Coordinates of C-alpha atoms in Angstrom, one line a residue:
Chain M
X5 CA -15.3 -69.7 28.3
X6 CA -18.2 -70.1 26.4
X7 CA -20.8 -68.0 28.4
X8 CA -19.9 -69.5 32.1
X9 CA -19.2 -67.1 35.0
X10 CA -15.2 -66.4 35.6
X11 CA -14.1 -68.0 38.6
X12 CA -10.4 -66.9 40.7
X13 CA -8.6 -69.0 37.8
X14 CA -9.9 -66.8 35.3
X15 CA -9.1 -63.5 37.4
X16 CA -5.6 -65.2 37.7
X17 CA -5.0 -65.2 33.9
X18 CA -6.6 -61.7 33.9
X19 CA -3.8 -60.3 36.5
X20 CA -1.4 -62.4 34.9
X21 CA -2.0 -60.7 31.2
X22 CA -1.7 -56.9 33.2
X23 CA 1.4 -58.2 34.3
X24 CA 3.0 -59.5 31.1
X25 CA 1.7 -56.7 29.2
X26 CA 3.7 -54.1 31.1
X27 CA 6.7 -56.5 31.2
X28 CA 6.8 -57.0 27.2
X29 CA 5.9 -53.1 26.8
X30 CA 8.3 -51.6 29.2
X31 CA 10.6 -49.8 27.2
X32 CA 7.8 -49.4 24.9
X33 CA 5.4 -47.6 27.5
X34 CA 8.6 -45.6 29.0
X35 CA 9.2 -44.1 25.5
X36 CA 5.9 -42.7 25.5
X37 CA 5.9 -41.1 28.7
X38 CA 9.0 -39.9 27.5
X39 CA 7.7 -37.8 24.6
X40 CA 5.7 -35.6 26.8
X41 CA 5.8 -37.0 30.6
X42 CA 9.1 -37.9 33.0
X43 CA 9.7 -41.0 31.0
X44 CA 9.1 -43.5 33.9
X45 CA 5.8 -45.2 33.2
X46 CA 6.9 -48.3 32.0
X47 CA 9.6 -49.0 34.0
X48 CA 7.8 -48.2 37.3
X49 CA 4.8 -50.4 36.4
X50 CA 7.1 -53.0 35.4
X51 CA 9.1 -53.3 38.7
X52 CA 5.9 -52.8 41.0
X53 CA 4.6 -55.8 39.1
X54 CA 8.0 -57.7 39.4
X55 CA 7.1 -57.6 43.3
X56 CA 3.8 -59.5 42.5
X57 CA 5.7 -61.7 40.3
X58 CA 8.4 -62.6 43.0
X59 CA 5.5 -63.4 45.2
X60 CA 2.9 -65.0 42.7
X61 CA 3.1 -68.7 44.2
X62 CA 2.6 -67.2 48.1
X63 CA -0.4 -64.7 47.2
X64 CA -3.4 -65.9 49.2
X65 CA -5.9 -67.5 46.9
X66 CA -8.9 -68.3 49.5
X67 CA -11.1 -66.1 47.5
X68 CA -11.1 -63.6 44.7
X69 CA -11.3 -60.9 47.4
X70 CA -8.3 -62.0 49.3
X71 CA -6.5 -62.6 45.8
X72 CA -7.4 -58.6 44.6
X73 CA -6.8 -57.0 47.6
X74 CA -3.0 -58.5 48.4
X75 CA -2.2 -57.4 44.6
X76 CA -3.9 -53.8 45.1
X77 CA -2.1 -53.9 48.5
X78 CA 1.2 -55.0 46.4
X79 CA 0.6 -52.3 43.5
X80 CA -0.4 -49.6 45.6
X81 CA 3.6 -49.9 47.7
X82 CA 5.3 -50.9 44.7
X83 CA 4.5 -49.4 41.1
X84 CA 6.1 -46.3 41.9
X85 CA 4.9 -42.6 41.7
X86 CA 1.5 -41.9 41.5
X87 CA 0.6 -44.9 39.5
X88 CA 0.8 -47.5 42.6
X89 CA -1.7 -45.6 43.7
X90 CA -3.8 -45.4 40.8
X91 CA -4.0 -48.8 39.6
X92 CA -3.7 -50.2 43.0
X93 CA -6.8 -48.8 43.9
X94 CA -8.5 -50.6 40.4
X95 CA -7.6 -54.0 41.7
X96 CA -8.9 -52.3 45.3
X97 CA -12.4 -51.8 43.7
X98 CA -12.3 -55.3 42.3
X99 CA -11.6 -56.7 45.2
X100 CA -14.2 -54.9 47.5
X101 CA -16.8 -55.6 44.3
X102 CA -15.9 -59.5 44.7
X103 CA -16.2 -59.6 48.4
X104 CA -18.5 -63.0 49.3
X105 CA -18.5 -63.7 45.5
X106 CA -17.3 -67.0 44.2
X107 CA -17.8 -66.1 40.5
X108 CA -18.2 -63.0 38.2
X109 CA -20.5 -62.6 35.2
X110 CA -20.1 -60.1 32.7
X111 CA -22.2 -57.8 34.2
X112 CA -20.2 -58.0 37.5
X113 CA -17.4 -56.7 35.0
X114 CA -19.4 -53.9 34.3
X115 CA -19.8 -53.0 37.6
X116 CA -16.0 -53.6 38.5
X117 CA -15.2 -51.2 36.0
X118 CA -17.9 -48.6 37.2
X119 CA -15.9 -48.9 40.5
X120 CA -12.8 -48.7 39.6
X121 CA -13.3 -45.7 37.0
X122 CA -15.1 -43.6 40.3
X123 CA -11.9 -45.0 42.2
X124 CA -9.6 -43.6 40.0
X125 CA -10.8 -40.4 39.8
X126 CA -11.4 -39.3 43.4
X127 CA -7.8 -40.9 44.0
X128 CA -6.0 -38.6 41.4
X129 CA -8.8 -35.6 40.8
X130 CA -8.8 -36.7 37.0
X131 CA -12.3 -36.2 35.4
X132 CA -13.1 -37.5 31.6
X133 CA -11.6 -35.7 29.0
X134 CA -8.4 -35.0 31.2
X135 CA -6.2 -36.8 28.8
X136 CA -6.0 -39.9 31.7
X137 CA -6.3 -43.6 31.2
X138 CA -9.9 -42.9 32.4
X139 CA -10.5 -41.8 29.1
X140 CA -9.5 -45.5 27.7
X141 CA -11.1 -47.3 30.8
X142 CA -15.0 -45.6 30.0
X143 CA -15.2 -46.4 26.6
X144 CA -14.0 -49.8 27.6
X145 CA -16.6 -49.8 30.0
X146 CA -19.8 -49.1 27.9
X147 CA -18.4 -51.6 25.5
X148 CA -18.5 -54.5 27.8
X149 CA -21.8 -53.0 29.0
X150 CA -23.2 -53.4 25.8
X151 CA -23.2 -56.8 25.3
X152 CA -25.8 -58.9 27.7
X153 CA -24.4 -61.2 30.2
X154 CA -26.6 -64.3 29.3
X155 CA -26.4 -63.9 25.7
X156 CA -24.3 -67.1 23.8
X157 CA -20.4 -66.5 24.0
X158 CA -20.8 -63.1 25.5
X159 CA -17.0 -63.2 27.0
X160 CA -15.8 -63.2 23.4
X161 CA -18.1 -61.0 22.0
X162 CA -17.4 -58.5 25.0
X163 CA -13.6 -58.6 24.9
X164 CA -13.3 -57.8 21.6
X165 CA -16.0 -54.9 21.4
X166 CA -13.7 -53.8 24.0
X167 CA -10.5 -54.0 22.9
X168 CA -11.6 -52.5 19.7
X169 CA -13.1 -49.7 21.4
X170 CA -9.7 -49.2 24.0
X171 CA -7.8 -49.2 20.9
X172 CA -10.2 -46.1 19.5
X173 CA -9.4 -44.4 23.0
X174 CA -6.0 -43.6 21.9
X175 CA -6.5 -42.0 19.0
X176 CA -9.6 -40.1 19.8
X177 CA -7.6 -38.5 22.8
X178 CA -4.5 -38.3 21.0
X179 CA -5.5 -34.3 20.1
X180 CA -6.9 -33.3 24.2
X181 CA -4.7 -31.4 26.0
X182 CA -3.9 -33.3 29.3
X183 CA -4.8 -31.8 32.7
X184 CA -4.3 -34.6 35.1
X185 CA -1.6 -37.0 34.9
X186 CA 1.5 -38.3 33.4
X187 CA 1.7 -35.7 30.6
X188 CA -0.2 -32.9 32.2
X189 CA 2.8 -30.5 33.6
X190 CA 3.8 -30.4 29.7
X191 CA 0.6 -28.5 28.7
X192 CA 0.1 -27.6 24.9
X193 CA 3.1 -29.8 24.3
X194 CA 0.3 -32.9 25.3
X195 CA -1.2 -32.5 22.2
X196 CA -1.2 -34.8 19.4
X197 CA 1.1 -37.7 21.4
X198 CA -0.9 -40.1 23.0
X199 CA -0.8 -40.8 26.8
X200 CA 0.6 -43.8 27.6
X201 CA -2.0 -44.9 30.4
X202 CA -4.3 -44.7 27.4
X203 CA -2.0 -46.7 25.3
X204 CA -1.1 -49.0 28.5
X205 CA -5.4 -50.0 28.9
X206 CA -6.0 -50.8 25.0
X207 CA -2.6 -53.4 24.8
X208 CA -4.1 -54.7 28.1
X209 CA -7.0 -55.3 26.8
X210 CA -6.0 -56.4 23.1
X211 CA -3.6 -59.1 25.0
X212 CA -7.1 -59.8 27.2
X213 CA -8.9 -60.9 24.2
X214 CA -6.1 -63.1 22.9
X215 CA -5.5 -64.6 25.6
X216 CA -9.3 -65.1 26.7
X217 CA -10.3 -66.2 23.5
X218 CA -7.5 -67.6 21.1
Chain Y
X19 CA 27.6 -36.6 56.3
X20 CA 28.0 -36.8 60.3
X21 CA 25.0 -38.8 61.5
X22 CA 24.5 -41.5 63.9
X23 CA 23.2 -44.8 61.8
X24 CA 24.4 -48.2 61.3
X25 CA 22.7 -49.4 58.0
X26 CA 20.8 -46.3 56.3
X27 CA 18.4 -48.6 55.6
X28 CA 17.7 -49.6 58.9
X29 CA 17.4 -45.8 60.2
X30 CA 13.3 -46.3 60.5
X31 CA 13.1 -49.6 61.8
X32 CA 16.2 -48.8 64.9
X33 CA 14.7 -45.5 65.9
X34 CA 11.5 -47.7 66.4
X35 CA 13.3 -50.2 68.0
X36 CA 14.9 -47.4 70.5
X37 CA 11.9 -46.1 71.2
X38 CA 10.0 -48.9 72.2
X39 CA 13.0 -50.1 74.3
X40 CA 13.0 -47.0 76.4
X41 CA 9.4 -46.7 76.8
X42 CA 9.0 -50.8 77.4
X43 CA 5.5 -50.4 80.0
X44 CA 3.8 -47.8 77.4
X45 CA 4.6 -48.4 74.1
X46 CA 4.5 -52.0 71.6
X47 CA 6.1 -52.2 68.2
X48 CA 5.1 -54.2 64.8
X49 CA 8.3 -54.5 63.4
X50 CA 6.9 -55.3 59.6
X51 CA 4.5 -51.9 59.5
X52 CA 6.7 -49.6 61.5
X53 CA 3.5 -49.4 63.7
X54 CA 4.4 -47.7 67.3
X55 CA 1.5 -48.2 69.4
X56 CA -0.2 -47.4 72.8
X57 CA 0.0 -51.2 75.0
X58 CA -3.0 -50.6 76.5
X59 CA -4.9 -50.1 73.3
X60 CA -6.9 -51.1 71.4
X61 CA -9.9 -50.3 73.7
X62 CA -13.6 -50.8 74.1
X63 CA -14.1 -47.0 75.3
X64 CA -12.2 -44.8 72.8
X65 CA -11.8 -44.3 69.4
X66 CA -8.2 -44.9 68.5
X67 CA -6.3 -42.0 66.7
X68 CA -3.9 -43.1 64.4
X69 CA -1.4 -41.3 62.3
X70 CA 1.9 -42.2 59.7
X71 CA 3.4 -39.9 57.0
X72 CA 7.1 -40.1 56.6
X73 CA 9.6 -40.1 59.0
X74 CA 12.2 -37.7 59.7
X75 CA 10.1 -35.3 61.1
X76 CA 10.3 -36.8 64.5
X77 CA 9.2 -36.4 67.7
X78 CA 5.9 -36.0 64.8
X79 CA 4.7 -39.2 65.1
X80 CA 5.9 -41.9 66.9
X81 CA 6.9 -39.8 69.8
X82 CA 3.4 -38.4 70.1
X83 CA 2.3 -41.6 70.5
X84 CA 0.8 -42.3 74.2
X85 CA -1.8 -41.5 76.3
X86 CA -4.2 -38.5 75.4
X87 CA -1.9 -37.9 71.7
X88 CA -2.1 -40.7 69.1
X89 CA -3.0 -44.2 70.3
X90 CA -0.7 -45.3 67.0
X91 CA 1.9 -44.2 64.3
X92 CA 3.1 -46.0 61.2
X93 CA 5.3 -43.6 59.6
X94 CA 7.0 -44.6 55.9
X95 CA 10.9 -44.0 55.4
X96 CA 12.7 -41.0 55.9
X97 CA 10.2 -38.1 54.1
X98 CA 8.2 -40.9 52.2
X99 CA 4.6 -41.5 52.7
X100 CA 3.5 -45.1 54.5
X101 CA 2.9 -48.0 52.1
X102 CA -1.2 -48.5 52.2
X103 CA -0.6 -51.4 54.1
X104 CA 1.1 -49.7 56.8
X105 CA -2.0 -47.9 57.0
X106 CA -4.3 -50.3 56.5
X107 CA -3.0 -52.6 59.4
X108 CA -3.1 -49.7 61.9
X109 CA -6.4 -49.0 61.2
X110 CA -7.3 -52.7 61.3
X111 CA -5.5 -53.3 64.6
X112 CA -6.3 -50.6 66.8
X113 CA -10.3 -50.7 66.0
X114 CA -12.7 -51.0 68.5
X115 CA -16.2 -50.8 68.9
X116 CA -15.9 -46.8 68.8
X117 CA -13.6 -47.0 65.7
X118 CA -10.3 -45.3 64.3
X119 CA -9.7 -41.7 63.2
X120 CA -6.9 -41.1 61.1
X121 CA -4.9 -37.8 60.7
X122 CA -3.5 -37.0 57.4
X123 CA -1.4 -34.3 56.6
X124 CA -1.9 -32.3 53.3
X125 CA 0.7 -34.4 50.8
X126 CA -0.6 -36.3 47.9
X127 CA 1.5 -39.9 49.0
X128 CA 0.1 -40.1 52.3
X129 CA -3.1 -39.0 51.4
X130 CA -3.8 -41.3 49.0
X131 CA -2.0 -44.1 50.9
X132 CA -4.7 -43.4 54.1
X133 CA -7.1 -43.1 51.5
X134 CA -7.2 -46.2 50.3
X135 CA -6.9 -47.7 53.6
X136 CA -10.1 -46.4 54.8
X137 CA -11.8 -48.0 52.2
X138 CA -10.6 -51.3 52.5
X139 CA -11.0 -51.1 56.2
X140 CA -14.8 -49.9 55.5
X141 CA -15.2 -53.0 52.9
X142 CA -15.1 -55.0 56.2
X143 CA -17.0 -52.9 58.1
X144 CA -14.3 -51.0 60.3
X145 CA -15.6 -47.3 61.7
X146 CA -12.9 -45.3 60.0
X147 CA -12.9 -41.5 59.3
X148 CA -10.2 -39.0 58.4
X149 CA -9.5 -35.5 58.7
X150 CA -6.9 -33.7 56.7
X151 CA -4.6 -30.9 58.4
X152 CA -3.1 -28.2 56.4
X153 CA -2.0 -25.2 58.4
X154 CA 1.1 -24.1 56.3
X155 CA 0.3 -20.5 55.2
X156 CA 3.4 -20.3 52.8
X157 CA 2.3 -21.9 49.3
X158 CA -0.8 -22.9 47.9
X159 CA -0.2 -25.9 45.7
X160 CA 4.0 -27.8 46.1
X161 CA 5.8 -30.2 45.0
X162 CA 4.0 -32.9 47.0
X163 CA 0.8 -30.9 47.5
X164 CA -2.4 -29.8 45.9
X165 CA -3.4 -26.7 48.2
X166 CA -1.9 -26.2 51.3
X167 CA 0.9 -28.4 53.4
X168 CA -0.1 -29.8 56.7
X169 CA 2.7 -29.3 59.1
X170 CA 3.7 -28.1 63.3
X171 CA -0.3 -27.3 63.7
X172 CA -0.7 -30.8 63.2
X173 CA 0.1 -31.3 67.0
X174 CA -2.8 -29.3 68.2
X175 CA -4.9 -31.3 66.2
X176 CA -3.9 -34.2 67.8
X177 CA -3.6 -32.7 71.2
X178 CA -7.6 -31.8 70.8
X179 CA -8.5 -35.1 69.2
X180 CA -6.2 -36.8 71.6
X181 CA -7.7 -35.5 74.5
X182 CA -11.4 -35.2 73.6
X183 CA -11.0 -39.4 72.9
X184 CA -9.9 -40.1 76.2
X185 CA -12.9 -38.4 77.5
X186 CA -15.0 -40.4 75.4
X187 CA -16.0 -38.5 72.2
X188 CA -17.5 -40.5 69.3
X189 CA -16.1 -40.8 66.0
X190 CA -18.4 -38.0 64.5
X191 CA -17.7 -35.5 67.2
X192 CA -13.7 -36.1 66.5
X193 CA -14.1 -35.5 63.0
X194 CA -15.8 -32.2 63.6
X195 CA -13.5 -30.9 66.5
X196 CA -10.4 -32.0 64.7
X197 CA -11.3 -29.9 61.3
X198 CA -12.8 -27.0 63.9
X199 CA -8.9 -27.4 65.0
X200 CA -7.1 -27.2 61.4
X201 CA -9.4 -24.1 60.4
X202 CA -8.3 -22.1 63.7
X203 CA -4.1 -23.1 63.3
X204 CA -1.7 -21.5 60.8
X205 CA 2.2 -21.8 60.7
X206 CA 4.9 -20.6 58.6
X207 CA 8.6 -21.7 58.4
X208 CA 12.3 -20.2 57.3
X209 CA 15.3 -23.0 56.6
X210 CA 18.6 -21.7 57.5
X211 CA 20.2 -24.8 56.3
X212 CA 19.2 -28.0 54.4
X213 CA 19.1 -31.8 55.9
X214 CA 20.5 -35.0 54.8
X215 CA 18.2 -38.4 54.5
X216 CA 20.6 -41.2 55.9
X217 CA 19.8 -43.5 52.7
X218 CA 20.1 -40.4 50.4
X219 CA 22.9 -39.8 51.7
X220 CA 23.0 -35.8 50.5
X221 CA 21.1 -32.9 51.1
X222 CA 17.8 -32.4 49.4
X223 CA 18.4 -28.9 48.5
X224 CA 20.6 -26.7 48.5
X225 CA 21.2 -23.3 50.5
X226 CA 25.0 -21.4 50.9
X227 CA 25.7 -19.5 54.3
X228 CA 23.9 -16.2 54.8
X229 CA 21.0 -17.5 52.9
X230 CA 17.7 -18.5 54.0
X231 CA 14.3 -20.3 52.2
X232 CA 11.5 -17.9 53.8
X233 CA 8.0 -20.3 53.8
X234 CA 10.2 -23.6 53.3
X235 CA 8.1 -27.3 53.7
X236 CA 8.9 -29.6 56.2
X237 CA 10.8 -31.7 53.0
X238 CA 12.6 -29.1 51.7
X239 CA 10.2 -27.6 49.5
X240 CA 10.5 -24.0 48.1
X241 CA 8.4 -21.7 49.8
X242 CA 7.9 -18.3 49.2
X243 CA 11.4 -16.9 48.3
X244 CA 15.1 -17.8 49.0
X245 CA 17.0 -14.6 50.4
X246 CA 19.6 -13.4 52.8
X247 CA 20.2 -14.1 56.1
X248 CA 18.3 -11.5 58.3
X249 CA 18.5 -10.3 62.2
X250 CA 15.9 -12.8 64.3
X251 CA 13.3 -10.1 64.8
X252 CA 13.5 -9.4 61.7
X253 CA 13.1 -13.2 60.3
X254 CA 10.2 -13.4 63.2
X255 CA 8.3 -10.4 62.5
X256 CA 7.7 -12.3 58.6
X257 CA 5.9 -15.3 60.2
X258 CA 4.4 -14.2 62.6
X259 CA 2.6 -11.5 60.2
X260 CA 2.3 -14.1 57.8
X261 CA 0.6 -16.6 59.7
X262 CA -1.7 -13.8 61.8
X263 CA -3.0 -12.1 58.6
X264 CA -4.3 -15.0 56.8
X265 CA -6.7 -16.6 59.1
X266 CA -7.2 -13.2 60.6
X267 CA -6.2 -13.0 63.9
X268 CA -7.6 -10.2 65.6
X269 CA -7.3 -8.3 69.2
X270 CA -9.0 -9.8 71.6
X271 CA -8.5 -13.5 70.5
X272 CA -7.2 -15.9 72.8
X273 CA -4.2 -18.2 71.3
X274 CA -1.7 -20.8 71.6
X275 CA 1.7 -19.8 70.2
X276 CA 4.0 -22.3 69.1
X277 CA 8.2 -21.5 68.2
X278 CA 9.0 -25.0 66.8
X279 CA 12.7 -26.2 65.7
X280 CA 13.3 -27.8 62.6
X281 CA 16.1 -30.4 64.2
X282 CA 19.2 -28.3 64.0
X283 CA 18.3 -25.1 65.6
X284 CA 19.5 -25.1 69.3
X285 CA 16.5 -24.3 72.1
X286 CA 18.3 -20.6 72.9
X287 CA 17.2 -19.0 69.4
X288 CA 14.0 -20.5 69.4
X289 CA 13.4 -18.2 72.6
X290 CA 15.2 -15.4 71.1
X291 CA 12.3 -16.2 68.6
X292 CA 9.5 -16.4 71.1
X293 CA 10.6 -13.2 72.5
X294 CA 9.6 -11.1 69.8
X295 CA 6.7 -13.5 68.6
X296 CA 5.7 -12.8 72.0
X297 CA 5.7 -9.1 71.6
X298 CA 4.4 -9.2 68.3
X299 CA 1.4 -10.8 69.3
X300 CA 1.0 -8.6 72.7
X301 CA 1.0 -5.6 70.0
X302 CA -1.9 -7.2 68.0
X303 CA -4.1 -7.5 71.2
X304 CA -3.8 -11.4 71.2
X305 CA -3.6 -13.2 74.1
X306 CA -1.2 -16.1 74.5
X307 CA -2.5 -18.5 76.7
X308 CA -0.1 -21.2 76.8
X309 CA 3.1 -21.1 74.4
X310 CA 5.6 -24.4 73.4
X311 CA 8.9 -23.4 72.5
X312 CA 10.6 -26.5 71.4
X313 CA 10.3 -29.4 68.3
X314 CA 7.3 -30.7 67.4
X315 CA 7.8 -31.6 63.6
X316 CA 11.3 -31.3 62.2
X317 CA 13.3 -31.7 59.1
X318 CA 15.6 -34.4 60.3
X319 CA 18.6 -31.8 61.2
X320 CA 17.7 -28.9 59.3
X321 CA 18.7 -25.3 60.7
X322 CA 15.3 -23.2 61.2
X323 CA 12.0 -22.7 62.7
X324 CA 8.2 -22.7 62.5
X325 CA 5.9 -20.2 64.6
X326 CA 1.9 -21.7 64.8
X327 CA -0.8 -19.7 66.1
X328 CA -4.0 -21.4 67.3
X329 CA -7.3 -19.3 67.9
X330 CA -8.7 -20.9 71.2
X331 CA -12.1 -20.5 72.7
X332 CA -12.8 -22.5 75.9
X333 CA -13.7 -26.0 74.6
X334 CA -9.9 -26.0 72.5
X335 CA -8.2 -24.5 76.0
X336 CA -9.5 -27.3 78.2
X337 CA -8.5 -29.9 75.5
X338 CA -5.0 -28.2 75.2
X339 CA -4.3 -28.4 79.4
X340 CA -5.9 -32.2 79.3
X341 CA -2.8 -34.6 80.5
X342 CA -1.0 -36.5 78.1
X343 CA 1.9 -38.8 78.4
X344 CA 4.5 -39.1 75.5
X345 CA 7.8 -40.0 75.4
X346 CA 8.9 -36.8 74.3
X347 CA 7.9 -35.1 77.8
X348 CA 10.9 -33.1 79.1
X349 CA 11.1 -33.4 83.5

């Protein structure tokens, strides 16, 4: 990818990698939800995205826009529970980011993520430090932001800064006490097992830099 | 379970289909969003009000849909919120140049569903605001809800918003009049009995004869306390005091008193409700200045009842006696 904007092929793969992550890590992600939540993450996420899967060869691919906003539209009524909602409206933000955009750079990223992390939180009430996956997707966040968008293979540099500091997000929140979220009606029983929307970001983006860069 | 359906799954889809067929001059139908509509809309000179939570709770909404009430409905299956784009395409097909008000009720599915829709629809520059209704004086936070529940004073809402559109109100001034309308209307209601989603096929909760769920949701949820069956004044005299304390209502207000069935409660003891409603509310010095005994929002064909009170000053009296034409009209 070298240091050349990301193009609807690229956002593709990107969708594509969400997808398989939660399809290889369903019983996985379930389990965790299990220790201190209702023991449904994985399995919801992974049937929500079997909808998109069914439908992969129909989505409309005009634009990135129109690509993002049928598979927010898809997650939103499909990954069940709360979490349709919640990671519907991430692909949402993208979408409305990458309206009358052809291409992305890595500071589009950036911004993405700054609009889907406000997203989030006004459409679930989480703030940081809740115990959410907004506590994996910020520190993702400001390490994407750190490396410069024009510098010489900032995609690879970028993704694994990031997944590195995803993977940090899990145990640096593995202590919190959740408020919002899948674990949160558990209370002091929250603490010291990870979350598995924490856990669910960093394999995303671990499986975003192999993919992107192997 | 006794209940008139051909495939369970089809419950939604056929009531629409009924509907549409016996109102065939007022009313159009988009099969794939469950989206009941106004035929003569959208329009250049109002802002279209638009609404869709779950069904079952029917004539609420695609029987208030029509002329001075909701100009669309798109409600989800039976007690589940709409998919976003449900929403989304209701919004997007009833804009005009004024643009679209939505009406949510308090419940975290169909708030987040309508949500989401707004901004999408505002990504591509649609005029779409929102107001929130949640009247139910019984719980704070339940199992669908953070803070209170929007249910039967949901119908004045759109009654006011309803009519002030049709005389041409902006956007802006809908938004204001319709949360004016939600902070002026509380309701309470008892269960007598449970109810039965087709496609569930059993009841959502539980209740034995002689018992009662005092403060239930319009789902099933727990409300303030399960107990014995009491006498109807008796049952009455708990709502209504319930409802009147907490906005306060005070002597000398003017109100709109509402005695609204739950599905399976026949029209006689909602009357032998209203009566003592009626006298309860004579003995507080309010004023009743036009009453509906009947249903507005049910619980498929749960026993029980809901009793609303709406503070009125002039501006919310003349928007209450505005015509409207729904199906539901009884003449």
């Amino acid at each position: 990818m070298a240091n050349k904007n990301i193009t609807l092929v690229e956002v593709e793969k990107a969708v594509q990698v969400i997808m398989d992550t939660a399809f290889e890590n369903e019983d996985y992600f379930s389990e965790l939800d299990g220790l201190a939540g209702d023991g449904d993450f994985g399995n919801s996420l992974a049937t929500g995205f079997q909808v998109i899967r069914e439908q992969w060869d129909t989505l409309p691919r005009t634009n990135i826009n129109a690509f993002l906003m049928k598979v927010a539209m898809l997650t939103t009524s499909h990954v069940g529970g709360s979490s349709g909602p919640i990671w519907g409206t991430a692909f949402m933000r993208a979408a409305i980011y990458s309206r009358e955009k052809d291409d992305l750079n890595l500071t589009d990223i950036v911004n993405i993520f700054d609009s889907a992390i406000e997203g989030i939180m006004q459409r679930g009430g989480a703030q940081p430090g809740d115990k959410t996956l907004i506590d994996a997707l910020i520190p993702t966040r400001n390490a994407l932001a750190q490396v410069k968008s024009d510098a010489p293979d900032c995609w690879k540099r970028a993704l694994k800064t990031a997944s590195e500091a995803a993977t940090q997000s899990i145990e640096d929140t593995k202590n919190l006490q959740a408020k919002r979220g899948r674990q949160c009606f558990t209370g002091e029983r929250s603490i010291g097992t990870v979350d598995p929307g924490i856990v669910a970001v960093a394999t995303i983006m671990n499986n975003m830099n192999k993919a992107f860069t192997q | 379970m006794n209940k008139f359906f051909n495939d369970p799954n089809n419950f939604v889809p056929e009531m629409c289909e009924g509907l549409v067929m016996a109102n065939p001059d007022t009313l159009k139908y988009v099969p794939e969003y469950n989206m009941i509509y106004r035929s003569d809309m959208p329009s250049n000179d109002k802002v279209a009000i638009v609404q869709g939570s779950g069904s079952g709770h029917e004539p609420a909404h695609i029987m208030a849909v029509g002329k001075g009430m909701l100009d669309a409905a798109c409600p989800g299956n039976v007690f589940a919120a709409p998919p976003v784009d449900f929403c989304y395409e209701c919004i997007k097909r009833m804009n005009g140049p004024k643009g679209v008000l939505y009406i949510v009720n308090n419940y975290q599915g169909d708030k987040m569903a309508w949500q989401m829709a707004e901004e999408m629809a505002l990504a591509e520059g649609i005029n779409v605001k929102g107001i929130m209704v949640d009247d139910d004086v019984s719980v704070k936070d339940s199992t669908h809800t953070i803070g209170r529940r929007g249910v039967a004073g949901n119908f004045f809402v759109i009654k006011a918003v309803g009519a002030a559109s049709e005389q041409g109100a902006d956007l802006d001034a809908l938004v204001k009049l319709g949360n004016k309308v939600n902070s002026l209307v509380r309701t309470m209601g008892v269960a007598l009995t449970s109810c039965t989603p087709p496609a569930k096929g059993s009841p959502i909760f539980q209740i034995s004869d002689g018992e009662m769920e005092m403060g239930v949701g319009i789902h099933g949820e727990p409300g303030r306390r399960r107990d014995k069956m009491k006498a109807a004044d008796e049952i009455i005299e708990e709502l209504f005091n319930a409802v009147a304390d907490d906005l306060p209502f005070q002597s000398g207000d003017r109100v709109a008193l509402m005695v609204n069935g739950l599905g399976g409660t026949p029209i006689s003891e909602l009357y032998i409700l209203y009566r003592k409603a009626a006298e309860m509310a004579k003995a507080r010095g309010l004023t009743i200045i036009k009453n509906y005994v009947n249903e507005y929002c049910t619980s498929l064909e749960m026993a029980g009842a809901s009793l609303t009170l709406l503070k009125l000053d002039d501006e919310l009296e003349a928007l209450l006696n505005a015509p409207a034409e729904i199906p539901i009209r009884v003449f």
